[in-house]
Coordinates of C-alpha atoms and ligand atoms in Angstrom, one line a residue:
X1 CA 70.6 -47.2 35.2
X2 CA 73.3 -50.1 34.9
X3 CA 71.6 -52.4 32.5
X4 CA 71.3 -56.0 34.5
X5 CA 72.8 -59.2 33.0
X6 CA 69.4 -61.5 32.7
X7 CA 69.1 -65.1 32.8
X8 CA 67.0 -66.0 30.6
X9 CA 67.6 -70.0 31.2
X10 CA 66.3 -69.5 35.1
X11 CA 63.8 -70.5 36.7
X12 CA 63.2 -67.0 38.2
X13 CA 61.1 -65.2 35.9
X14 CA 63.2 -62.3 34.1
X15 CA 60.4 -59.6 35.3
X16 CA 61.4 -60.0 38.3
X17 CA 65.7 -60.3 38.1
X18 CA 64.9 -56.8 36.5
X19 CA 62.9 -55.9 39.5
X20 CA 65.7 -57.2 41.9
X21 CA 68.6 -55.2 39.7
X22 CA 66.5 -51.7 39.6
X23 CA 65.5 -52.1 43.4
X24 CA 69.4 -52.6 44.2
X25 CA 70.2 -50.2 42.3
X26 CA 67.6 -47.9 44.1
X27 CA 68.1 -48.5 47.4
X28 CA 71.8 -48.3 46.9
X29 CA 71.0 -44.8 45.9
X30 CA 73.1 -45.4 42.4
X31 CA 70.0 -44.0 41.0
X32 CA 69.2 -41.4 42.9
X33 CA 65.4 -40.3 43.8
X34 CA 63.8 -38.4 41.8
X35 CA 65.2 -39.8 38.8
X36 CA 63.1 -40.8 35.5
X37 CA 63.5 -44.4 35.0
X38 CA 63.7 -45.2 31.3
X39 CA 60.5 -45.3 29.5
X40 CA 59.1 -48.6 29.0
X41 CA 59.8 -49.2 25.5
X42 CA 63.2 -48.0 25.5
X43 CA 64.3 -50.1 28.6
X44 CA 62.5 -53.1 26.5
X45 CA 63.9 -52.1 23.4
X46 CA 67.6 -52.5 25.4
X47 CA 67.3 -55.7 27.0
X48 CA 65.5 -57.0 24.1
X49 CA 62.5 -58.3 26.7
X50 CA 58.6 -57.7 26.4
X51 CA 57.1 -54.3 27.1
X52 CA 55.2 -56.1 29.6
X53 CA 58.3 -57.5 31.2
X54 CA 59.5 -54.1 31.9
X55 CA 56.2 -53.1 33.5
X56 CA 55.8 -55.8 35.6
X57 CA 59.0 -55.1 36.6
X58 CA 58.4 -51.5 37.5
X59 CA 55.0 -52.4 39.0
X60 CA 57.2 -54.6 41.6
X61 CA 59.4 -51.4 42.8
X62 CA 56.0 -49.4 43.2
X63 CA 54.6 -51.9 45.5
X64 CA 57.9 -52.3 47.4
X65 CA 57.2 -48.5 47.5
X66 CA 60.7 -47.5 45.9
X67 CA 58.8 -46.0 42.6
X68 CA 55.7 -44.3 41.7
X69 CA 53.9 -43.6 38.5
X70 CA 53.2 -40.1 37.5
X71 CA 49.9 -39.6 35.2
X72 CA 51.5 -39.5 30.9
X73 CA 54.7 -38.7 32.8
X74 CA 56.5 -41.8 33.4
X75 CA 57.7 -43.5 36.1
X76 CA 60.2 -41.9 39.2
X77 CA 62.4 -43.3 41.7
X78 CA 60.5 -42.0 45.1
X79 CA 57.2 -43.4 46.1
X80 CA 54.2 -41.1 46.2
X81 CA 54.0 -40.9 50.0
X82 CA 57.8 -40.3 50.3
X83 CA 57.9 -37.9 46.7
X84 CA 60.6 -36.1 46.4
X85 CA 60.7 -32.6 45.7
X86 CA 62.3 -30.9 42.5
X87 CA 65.5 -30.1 44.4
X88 CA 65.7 -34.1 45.3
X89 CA 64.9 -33.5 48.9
X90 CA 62.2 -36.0 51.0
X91 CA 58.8 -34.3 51.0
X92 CA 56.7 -34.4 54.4
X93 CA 55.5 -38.0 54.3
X94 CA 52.5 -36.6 56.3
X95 CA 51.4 -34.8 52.5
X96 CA 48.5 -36.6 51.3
X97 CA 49.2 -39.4 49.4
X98 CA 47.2 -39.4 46.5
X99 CA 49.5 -36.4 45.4
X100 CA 53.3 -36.5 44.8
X101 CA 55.2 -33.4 44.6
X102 CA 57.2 -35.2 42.0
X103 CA 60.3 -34.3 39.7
X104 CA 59.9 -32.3 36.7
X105 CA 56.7 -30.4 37.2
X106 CA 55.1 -28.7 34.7
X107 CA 52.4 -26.1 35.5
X108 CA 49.6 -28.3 33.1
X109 CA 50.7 -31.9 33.9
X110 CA 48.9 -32.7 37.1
X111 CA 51.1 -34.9 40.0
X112 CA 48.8 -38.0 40.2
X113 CA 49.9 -41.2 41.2
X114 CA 48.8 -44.0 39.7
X115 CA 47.1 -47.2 41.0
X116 CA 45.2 -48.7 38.1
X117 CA 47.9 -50.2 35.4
X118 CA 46.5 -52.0 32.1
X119 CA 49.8 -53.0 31.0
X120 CA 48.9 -55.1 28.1
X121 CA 46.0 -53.2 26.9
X122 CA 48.5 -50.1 27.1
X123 CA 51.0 -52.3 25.1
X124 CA 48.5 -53.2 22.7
X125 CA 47.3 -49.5 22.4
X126 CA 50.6 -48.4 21.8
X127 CA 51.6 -51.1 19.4
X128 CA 48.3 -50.4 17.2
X129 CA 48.9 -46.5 17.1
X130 CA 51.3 -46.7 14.3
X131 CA 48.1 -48.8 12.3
X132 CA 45.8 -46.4 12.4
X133 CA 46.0 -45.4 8.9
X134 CA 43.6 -45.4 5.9
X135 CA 46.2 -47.3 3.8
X136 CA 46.3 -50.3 6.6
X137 CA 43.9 -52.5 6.7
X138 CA 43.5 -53.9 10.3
X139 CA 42.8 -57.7 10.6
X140 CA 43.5 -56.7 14.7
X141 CA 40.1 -55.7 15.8
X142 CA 38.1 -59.3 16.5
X143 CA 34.7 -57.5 16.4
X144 CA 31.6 -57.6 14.8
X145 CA 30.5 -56.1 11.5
X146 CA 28.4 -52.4 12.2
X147 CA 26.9 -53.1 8.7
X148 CA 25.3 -56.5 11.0
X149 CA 24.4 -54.5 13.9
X150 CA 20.1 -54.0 13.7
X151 CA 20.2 -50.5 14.5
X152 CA 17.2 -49.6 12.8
X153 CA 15.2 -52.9 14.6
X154 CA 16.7 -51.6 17.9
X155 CA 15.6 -47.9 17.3
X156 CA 12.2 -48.5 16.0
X157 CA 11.5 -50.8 19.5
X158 CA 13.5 -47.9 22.0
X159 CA 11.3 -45.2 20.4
X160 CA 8.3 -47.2 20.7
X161 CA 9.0 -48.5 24.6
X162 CA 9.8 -45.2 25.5
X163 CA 6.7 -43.6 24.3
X164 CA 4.4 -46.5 25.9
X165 CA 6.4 -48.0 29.0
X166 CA 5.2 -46.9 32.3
X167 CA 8.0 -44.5 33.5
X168 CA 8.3 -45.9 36.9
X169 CA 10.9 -48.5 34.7
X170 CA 13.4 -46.1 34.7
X171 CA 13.5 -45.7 38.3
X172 CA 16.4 -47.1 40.3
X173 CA 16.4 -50.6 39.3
X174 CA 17.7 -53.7 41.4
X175 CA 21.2 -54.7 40.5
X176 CA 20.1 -57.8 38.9
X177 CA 18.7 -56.4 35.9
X178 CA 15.1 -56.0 34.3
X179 CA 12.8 -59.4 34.7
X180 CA 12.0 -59.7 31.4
X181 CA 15.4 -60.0 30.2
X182 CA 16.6 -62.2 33.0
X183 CA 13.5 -65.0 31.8
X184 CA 14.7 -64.9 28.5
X185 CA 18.3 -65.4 29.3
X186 CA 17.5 -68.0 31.5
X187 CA 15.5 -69.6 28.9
X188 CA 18.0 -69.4 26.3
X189 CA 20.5 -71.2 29.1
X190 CA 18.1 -74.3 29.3
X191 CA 18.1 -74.7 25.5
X192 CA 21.8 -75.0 26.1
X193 CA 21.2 -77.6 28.8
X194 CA 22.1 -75.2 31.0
X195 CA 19.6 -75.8 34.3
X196 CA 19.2 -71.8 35.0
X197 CA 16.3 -70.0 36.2
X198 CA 15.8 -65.8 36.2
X199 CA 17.3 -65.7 39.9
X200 CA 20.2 -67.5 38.8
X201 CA 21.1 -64.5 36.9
X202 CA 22.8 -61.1 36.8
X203 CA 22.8 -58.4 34.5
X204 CA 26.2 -56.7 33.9
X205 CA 26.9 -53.9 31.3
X206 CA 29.4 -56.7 28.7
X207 CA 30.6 -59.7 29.7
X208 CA 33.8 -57.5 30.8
X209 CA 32.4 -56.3 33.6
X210 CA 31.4 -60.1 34.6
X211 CA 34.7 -60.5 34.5
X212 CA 35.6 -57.8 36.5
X213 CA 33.2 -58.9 38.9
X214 CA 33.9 -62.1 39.8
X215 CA 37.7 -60.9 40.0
X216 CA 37.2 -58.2 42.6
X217 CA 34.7 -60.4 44.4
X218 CA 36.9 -63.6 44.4
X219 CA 40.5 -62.6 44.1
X220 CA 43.1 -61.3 46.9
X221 CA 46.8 -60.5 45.9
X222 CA 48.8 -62.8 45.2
X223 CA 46.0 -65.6 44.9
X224 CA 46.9 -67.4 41.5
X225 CA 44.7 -68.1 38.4
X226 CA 45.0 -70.4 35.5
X227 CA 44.3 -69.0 32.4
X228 CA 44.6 -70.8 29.0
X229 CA 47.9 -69.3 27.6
X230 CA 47.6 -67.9 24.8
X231 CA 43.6 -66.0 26.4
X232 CA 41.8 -62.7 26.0
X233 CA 44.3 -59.7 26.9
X234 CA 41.8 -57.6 29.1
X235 CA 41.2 -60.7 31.4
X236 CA 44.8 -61.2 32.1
X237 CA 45.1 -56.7 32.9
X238 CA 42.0 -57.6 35.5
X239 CA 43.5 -60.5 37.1
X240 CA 46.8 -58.6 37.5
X241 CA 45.5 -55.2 38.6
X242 CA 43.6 -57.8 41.5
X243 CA 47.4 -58.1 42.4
X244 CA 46.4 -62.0 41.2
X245 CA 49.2 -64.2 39.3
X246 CA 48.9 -65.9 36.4
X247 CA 49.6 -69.5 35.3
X248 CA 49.0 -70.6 31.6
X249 CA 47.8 -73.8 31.1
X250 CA 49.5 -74.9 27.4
X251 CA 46.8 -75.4 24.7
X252 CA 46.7 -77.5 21.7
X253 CA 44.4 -78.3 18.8
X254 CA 41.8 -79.1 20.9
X255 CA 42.1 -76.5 23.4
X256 CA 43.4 -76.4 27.2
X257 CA 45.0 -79.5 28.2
X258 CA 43.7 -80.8 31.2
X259 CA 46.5 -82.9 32.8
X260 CA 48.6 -79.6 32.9
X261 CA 45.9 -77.7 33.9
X262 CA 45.9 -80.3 37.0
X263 CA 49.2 -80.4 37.7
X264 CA 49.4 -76.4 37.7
X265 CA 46.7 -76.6 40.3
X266 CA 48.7 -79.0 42.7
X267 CA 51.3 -76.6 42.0
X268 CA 50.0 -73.2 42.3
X269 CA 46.4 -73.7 44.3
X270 CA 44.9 -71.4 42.2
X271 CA 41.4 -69.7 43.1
X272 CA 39.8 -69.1 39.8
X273 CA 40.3 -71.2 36.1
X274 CA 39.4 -68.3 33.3
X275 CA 38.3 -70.5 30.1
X276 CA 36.9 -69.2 26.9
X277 CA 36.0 -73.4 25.4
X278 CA 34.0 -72.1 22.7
X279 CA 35.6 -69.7 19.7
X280 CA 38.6 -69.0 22.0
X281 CA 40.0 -65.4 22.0
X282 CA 42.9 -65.5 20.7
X283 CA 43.1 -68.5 18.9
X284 CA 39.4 -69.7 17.4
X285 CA 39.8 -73.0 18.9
X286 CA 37.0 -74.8 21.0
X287 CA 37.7 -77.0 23.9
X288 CA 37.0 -80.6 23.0
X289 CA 34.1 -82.3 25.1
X290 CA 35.9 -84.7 27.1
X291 CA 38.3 -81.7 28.5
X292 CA 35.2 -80.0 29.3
X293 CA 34.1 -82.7 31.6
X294 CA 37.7 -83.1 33.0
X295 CA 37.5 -79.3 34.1
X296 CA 34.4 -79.8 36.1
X297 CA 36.0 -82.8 37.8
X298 CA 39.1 -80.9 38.2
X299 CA 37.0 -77.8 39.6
X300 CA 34.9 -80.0 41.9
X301 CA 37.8 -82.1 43.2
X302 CA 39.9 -79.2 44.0
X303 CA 37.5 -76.9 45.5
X304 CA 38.6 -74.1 42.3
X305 CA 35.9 -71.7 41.0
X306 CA 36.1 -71.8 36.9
X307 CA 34.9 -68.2 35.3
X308 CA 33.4 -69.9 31.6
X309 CA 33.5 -67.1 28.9
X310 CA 31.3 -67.3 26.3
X311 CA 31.4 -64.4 23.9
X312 CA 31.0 -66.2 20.6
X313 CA 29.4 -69.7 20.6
X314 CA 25.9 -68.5 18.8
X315 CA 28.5 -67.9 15.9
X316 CA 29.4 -71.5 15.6
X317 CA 29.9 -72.3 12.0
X318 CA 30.3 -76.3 11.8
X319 CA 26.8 -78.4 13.7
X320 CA 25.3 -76.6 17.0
X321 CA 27.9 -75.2 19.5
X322 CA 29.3 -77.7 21.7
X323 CA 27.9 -77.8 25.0
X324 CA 28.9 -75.5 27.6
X325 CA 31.0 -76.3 30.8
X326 CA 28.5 -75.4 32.9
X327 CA 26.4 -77.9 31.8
X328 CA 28.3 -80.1 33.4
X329 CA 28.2 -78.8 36.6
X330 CA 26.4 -80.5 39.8
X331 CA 28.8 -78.7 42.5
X332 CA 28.1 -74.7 42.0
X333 CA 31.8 -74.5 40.9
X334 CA 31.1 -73.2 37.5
X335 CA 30.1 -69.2 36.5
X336 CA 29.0 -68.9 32.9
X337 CA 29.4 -65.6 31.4
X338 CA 27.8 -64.3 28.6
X339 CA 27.5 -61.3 26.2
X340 CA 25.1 -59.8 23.8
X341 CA 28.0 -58.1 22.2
X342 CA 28.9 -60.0 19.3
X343 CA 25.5 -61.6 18.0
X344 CA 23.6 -58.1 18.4
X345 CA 25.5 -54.5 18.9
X346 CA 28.8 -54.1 21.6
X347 CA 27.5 -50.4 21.9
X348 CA 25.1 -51.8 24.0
X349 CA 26.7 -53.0 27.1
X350 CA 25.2 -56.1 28.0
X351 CA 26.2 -59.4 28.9
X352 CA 25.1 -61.4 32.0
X353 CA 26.6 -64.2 35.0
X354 CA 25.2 -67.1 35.4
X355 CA 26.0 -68.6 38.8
X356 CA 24.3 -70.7 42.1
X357 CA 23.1 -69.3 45.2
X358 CA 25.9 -67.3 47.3
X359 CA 28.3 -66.7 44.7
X360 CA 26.1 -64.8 42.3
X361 CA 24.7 -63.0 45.8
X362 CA 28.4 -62.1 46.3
X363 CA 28.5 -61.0 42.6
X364 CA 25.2 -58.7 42.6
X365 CA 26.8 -57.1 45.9
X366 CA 29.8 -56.4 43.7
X367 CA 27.9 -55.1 40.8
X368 CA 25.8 -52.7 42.9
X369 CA 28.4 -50.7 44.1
X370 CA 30.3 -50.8 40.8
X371 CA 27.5 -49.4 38.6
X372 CA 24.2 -50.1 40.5
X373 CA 22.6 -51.3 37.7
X374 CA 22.8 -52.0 33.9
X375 CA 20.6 -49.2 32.1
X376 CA 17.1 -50.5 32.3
X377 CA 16.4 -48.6 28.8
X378 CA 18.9 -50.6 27.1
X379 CA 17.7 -54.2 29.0
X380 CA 14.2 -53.8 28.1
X381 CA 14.7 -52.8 24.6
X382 CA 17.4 -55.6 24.2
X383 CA 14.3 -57.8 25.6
X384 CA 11.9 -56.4 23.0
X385 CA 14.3 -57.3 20.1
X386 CA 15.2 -60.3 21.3
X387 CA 11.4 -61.6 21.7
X388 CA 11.0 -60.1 18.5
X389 CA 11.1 -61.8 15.1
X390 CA 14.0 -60.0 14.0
X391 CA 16.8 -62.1 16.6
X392 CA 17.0 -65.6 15.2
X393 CA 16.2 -64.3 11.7
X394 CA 19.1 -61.5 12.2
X395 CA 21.7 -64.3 14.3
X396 CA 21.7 -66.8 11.2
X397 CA 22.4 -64.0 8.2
X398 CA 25.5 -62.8 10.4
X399 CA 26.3 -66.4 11.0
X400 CA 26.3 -66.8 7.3
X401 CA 27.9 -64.0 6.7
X402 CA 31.1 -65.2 9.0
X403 CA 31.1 -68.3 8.0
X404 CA 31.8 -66.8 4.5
X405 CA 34.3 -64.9 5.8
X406 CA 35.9 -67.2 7.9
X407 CA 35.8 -69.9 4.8
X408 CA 37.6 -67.2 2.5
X409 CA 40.2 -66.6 4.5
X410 CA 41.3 -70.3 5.3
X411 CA 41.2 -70.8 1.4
X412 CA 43.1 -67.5 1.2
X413 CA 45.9 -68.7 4.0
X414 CA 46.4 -71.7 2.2
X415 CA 47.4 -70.7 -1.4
X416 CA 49.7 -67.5 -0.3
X417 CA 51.0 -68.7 3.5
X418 CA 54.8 -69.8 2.9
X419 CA 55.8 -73.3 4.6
X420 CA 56.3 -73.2 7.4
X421 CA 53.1 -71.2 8.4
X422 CA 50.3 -72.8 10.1
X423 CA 46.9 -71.4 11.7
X424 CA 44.1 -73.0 13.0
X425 CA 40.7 -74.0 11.9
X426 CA 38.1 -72.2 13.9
X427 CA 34.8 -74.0 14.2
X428 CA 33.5 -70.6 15.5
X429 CA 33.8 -66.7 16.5
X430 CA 35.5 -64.1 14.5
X431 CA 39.8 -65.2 15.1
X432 CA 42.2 -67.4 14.3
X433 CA 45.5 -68.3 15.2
X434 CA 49.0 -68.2 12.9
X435 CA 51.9 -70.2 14.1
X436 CA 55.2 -68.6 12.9
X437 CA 58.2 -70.5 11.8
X438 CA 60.6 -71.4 14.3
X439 CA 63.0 -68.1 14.4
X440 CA 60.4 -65.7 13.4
X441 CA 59.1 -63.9 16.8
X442 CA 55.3 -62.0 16.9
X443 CA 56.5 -59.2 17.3
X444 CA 59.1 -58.8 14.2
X445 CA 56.1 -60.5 12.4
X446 CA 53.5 -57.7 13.0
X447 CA 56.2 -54.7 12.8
X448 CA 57.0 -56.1 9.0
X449 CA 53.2 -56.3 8.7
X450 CA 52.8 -52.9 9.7
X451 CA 55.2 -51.8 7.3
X452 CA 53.6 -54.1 4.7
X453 CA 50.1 -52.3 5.3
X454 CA 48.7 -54.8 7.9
X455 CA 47.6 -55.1 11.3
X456 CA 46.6 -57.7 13.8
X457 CA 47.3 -58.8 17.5
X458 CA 50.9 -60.2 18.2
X459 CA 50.2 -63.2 20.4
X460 CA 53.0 -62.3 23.3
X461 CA 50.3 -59.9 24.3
X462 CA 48.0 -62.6 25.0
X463 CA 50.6 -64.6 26.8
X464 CA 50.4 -65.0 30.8
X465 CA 53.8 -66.4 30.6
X466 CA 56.3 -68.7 28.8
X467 CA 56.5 -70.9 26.7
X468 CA 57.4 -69.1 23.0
X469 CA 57.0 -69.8 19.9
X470 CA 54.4 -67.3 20.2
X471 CA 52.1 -66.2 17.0
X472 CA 49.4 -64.1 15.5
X473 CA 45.7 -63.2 16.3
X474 CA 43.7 -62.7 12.9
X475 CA 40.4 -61.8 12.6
X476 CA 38.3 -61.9 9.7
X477 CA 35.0 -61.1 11.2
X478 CA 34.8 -57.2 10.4
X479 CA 36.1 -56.8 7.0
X480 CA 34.7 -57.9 3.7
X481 CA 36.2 -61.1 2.4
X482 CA 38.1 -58.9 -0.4
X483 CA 39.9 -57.1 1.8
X484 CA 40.7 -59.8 4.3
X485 CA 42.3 -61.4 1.6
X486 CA 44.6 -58.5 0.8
X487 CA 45.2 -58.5 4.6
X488 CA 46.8 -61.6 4.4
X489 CA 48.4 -61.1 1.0
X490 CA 50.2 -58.5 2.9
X491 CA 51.0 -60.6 5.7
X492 CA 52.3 -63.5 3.4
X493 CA 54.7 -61.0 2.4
X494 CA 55.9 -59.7 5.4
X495 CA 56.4 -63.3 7.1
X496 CA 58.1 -64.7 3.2
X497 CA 60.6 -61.6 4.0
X498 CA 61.4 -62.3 7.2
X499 CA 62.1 -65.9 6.5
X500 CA 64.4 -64.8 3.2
X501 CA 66.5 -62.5 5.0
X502 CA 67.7 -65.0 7.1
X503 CA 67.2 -63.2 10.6
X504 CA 66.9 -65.1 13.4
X505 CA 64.2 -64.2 16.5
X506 CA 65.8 -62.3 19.1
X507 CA 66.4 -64.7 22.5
X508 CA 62.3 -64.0 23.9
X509 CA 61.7 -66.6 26.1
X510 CA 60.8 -64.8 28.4
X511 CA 57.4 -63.1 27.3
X512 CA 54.7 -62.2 30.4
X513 CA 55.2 -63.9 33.2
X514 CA 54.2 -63.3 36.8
X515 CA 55.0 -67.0 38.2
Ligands
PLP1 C1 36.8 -63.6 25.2 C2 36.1 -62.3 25.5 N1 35.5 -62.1 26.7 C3 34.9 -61.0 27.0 C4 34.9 -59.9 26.1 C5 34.2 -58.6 26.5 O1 33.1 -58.4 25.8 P1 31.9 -57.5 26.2 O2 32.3 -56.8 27.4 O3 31.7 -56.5 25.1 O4 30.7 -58.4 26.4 C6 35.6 -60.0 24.9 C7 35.6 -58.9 23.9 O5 36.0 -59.0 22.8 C8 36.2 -61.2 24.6 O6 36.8 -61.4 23.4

């Protein structure tokens, strides 16, 4: 492989000048088929790009059909219909395509090609894998604490419903989940001033699968969505593997900023807006009220569905939590998404959609022939637990509990954080955000944190595309405070070294982008 020159200063985004060089290169037979294109870290590690950047890339030549992905093998020169055989020689294109008689075959490695890609959640996977030691102590995870969960609660109710429920509740159930559970979510919506009732609702198994939902129900290749840049890392892998492209809309201290949001939807026309307002993932920040307002305009005036994520408001540590987008919503443009994985166990699986009239018909389509239904064990006995007297009593001791933790670390930031450093304030959820220095890219950061004995999320992950300075994800709901504070002790000194030697970032402006 000739490495390619890459602009970095253009316009045209630098997965794709890679895509162009490698597809030149292909079809000009300079690398022949059948070869192994450089592994993905390797070729990223050369042109000093994202791992990400090199995926995309890659993804491009397998849709133009002048690579394919082999399953843990890597990535060949050949598409799967047109494999080549070991000598280098076409196969029969007539040969099924789900199986490529590719190069280098070893008897145990099965020839699969490979459809699905997760490139960031790969990345991240592969990033963390070195951090999965006793001596590091991970500030990456952004989950609850399993000392919080009320497993014994939970148990006592399952063993008790299972011993007195009519069995004809485990039958096939509709795809819109258990009754019981669908009143109580809706009533918990109207306390939010959210106008919902039970039919307004769908069950999913997590709030992920909502996601996933509403993406494979709403989203064609190549439609565009806007996503606050940095957001949550799965959501951007789902919107991609929809063969959707991502705009970020820039955030600032108080969250998504609305007059870029609206002139990237003059630009772009985008289908879907994915917003997490309330204890944003990555960053901890919460939308402001008036932006909240200006997204519903936005959606309304421009026809543009908005997906509103809320994982984390009941953990809102400052007043109530601000009002939801939804809310605000007259026109049907808005679907709420919820989850019962952080305020009671992520085990579970459940989270719900709330949405009008066709759209959530479209969605319960959609979620009966991904899964059927959400198990009606676990609905009902989240139900019982949440009608007991255990939920609000068991919601404000873990509130405390985070709010603790989140107080400790902001006192713990400032005394041992070197100038330079910022981070936000989260009012809620279980992250927040460190701004590096200028010179000092995420990724050095959280390598010299690894090798301090630290872990947590470098932001470029999170990115869907330009611009840099990117930064870190911290969380500090999962750990003791103690620990957490040795966490960032360890940071402190990773970040202090990096500043004192002097090195500068390498050129990374180009991060994720797919515009
Ligand atoms: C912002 C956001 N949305 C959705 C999810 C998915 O959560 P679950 O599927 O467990 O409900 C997460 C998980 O951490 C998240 O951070």
């Amino acid at each position: 492989v000739d490495l390619p020159a890459l602009d970095r200063a253009s316009e045209f985004p630098i997965y794709r000048q890679l895509h162009q060089a490698l597809a030149t290169q292909i079809t000009s037979t300079k690398i022949p088929a059948g070869s192994k294109l450089p592994s993905v870290r390797e070729l990223a590690r050369t042109l000093s790009v994202s791992p990400i950047t090199v995926v995309q890339a890659y993804d491009a030549l397998i849709a133009d059909g002048l690579a394919h992905a082999s399953l843990g093998r890597g990535t060949f020169v050949g598409g799967p219909v047109f494999g080549l055989s070991p000598e280098g020689t076409r196969a029969d294109p007539s040969e099924s395509p789900q199986l490529a008689p590719g190069p280098n075959t070893e008897a145990s490695q099965p020839q699969v090609s490979v459809h699905l890609r997760a490139p960031r959640i790969s990345a991240m996977q592969s990033l963390l894998k070195p951090a999965r030691k006793a001596e590091v102590i991970s500030l990456a995870a952004g989950t609850p604490d399993p000392a919080l969960f009320p497993t014994k609660t939970v148990g006592r109710l399952w063993s008790r419903m299972i011993a007195t429920e009519d069995p004809s509740f485990l039958q096939y159930g509709t795809p819109q989940g258990d009754h019981h559970l669908r009143s109580w979510i809706a009533g918990r919506c109207r306390s939010m001033g959210i106008n919902a009732d039970p039919g307004q609702i769908l069950v999913t198994s997590g709030s992920q699968q909502a996601i996933d939902l509403v993406a494979r129900t709403f989203l064609g290749p190549g439609d565009h969505v806007l996503v606050e840049s940095p957001t949550f890392v799965t959501a951007l892998d789902i919107f991609e593997e929809r063969g959707a492209r991502l705009a970020g809309i820039p955030m600032d201290n108080s969250g998504a900023q609305p007059d870029a949001a609206a002139s990237l939807v003059d630009r772009y026309r985008p289908r879907l807006l994915y917003t997490i307002p309330t204890a944003h993932n990555p960053t901890g920040i919460s939308l402001a009220d008036d932006r909240r307002r200006s997204l519903v305009a936005l959606a309304r005036s421009r026809n543009l569905l908005i997906l509103e994520d809320d994982i984390c408001s009941e953990f809102t540590y400052e007043g109530g939590p601000p009002k939801a987008i939804k809310t605000y919503d007259t026109s049907g443009h808005v679907i709420f998404v919820m989850s019962f994985s952080k305020t009671v166990i992520p085990g579970l699986r459940v989270g719900c959609v709330v949405a009008d009239g066709p759209i959530l018909g479209r969605l319960i389509e959609a979620k009966s022939l991904s899964d059927r239904f959400t198990s009606p064990l676990i609905q009902r006995t989240l139900w019982r637990y949440l009608t007991s007297h255990h939920y609000e009593r068991d919601l404000e001791a873990a509130r405390d509990t985070y709010r603790r933790r989140r107080d400790s670390i902001l006192r713990v930031l400032a005394d041992v954080m070197p100038q330079g450093v910022t981070w936000t304030r989260p009012a809620a959820g279980f992250n927040l955000w460190i701004r590096l220095p200028d010179g000092i890219s995420a990724t050095e950061a959280f390598e010299e944190g690894l090798r301090e004995g630290v872990s947590c999320i470098p932001g470029d992950l999170c990115l869907a595309h330009d611009p840099p300075p990117s930064g870190l994800r911290v969380s500090f709901a999962d750990n003791h405070e103690d620990v957490t504070a040795e966490g960032i002790k360890r940071l402190a000194r990773a970040i202090t070294r990096l500043l004192s030697s002097g090195r500068r970032a390498r050129p990374e402006s180009e991060f994720v982008t797919t515009i």
